[in-house]
Coordinates of C-alpha atoms and ligand atoms in Angstrom, one line a residue:
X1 CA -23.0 -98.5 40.1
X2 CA -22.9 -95.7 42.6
X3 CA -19.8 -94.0 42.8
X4 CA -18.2 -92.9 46.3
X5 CA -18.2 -89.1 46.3
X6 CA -16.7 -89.0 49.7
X7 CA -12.8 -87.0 49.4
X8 CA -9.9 -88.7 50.0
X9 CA -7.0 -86.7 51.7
X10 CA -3.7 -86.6 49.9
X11 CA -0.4 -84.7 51.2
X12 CA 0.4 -83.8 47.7
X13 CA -0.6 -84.6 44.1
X14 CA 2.3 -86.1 42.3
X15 CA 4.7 -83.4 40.7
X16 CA 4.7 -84.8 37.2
X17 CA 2.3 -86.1 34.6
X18 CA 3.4 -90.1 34.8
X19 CA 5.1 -92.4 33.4
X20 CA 6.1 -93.7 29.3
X21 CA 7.8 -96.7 28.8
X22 CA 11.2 -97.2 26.8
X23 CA 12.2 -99.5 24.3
X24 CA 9.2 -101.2 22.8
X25 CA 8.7 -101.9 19.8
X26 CA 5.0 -102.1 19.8
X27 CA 3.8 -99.8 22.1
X28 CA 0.2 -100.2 23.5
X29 CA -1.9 -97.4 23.3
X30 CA -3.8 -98.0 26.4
X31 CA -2.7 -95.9 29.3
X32 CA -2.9 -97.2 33.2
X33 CA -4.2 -94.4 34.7
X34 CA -3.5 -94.0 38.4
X35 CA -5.9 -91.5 40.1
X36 CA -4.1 -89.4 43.1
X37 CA -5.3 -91.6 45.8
X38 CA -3.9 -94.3 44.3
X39 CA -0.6 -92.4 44.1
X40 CA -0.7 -91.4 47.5
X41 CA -1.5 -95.0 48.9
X42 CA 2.1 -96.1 47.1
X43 CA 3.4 -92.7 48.4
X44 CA 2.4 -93.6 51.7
X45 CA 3.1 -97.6 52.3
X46 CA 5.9 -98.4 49.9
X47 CA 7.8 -94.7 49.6
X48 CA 7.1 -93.4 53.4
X49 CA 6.9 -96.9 54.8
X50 CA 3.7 -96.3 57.0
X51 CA 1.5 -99.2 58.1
X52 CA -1.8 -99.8 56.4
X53 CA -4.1 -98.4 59.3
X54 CA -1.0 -95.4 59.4
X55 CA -1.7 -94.6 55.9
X56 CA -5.7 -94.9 56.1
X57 CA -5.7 -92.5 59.4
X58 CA -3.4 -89.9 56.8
X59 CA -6.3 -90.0 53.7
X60 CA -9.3 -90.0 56.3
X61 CA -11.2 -93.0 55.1
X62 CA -11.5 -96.8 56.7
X63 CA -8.8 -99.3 56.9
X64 CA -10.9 -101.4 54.7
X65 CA -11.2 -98.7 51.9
X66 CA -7.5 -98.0 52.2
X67 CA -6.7 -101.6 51.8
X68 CA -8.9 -101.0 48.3
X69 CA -7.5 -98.1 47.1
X70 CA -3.8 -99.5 47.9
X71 CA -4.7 -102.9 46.1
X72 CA -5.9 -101.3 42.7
X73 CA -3.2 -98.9 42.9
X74 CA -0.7 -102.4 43.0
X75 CA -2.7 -103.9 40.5
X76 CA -2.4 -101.2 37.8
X77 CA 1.3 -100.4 38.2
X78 CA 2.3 -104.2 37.9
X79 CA -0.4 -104.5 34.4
X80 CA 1.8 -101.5 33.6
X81 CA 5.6 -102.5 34.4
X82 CA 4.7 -106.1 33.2
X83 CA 2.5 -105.7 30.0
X84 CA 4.3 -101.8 29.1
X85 CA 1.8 -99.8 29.6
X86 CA 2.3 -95.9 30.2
X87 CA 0.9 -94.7 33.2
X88 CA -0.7 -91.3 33.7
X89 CA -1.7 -90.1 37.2
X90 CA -5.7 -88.3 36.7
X91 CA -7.7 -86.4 39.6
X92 CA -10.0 -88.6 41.4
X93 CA -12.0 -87.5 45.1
X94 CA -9.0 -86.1 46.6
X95 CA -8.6 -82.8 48.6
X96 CA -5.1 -81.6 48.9
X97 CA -3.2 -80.5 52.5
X98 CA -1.3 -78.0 51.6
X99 CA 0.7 -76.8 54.8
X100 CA 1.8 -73.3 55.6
X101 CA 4.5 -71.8 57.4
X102 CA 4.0 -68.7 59.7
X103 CA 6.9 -65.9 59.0
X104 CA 6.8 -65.1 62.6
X105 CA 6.6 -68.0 65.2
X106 CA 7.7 -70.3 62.1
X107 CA 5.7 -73.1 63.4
X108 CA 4.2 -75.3 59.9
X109 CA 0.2 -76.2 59.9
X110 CA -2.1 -77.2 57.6
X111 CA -5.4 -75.1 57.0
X112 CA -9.1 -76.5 56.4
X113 CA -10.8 -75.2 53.3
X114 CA -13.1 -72.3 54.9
X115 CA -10.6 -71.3 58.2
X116 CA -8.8 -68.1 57.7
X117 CA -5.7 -67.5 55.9
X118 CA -3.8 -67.3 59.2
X119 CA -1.6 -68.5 61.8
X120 CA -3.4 -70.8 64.2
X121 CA -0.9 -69.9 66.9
X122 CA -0.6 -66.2 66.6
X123 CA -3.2 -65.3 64.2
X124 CA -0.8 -63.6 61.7
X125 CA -1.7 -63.3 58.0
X126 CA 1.8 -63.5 57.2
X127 CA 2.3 -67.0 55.9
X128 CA 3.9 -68.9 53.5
X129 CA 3.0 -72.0 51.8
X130 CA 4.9 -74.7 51.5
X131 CA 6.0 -78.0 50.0
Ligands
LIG201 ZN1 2.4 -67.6 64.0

């Protein structure tokens, strides 16, 4: 089966590794993995509270693939809560925003991969990223 090479647009990877359960006897050795668009599809609908078409127009890809992505994500954290499963968050076709802040006019703005390192408004270099 082809895969879809096509990125996925994420406003941040998750800032730790994932989950472990606690208090099992038996432990399962299978992890869920979650891949970041997954994460960011929870991130988005159940942590920011966006609508479905909200979130699809955020990651760049059709209502109908969101609606995918957000369904697998679902499915995989409930195997995980219900059976105890750990959960560990992996790559996938995801292309970060990162957004930068200009020192001077302080405005915030995200950059495409090949633009210049530079404020879109004033075209100063001195910028900072942030998170
Ligand atoms: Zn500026």
């Amino acid at each position: 089966m082809g895969r879809c090479k096509k990125n996925r647009f994420i406003q941040r990877a998750p800032h730790f590794h994932g989950f472990t359960t606690r208090g099992l006897k038996w432990k399962h050795d299978t992890d869920v993995f979650l891949n970041y668009e997954e994460y960011e599809a929870i991130n988005l609908c159940d942590y920011e509270l966006l609508t479905q078409e909200e979130a699809a127009r955020m990651m760049k890809v059709s209502r109908p693939t969101f609606t995918r992505i957000y369904e697998s994500a679902r499915r995989k954290i409930a195997k995980a809560f219900i059976e105890g499963h750990d959960v560990r968050f992996i790559g996938g076709n995801v292309e970060i925003i990162s957004w930068y802040k200009c020192d001077t006019c302080k405005i915030s703005f995200t950059l495409q991969k090949d633009s210049p390192m530079a404020c879109p408004l004033c075209k100063n270099e001195l910028i900072t990223e942030s998170h």
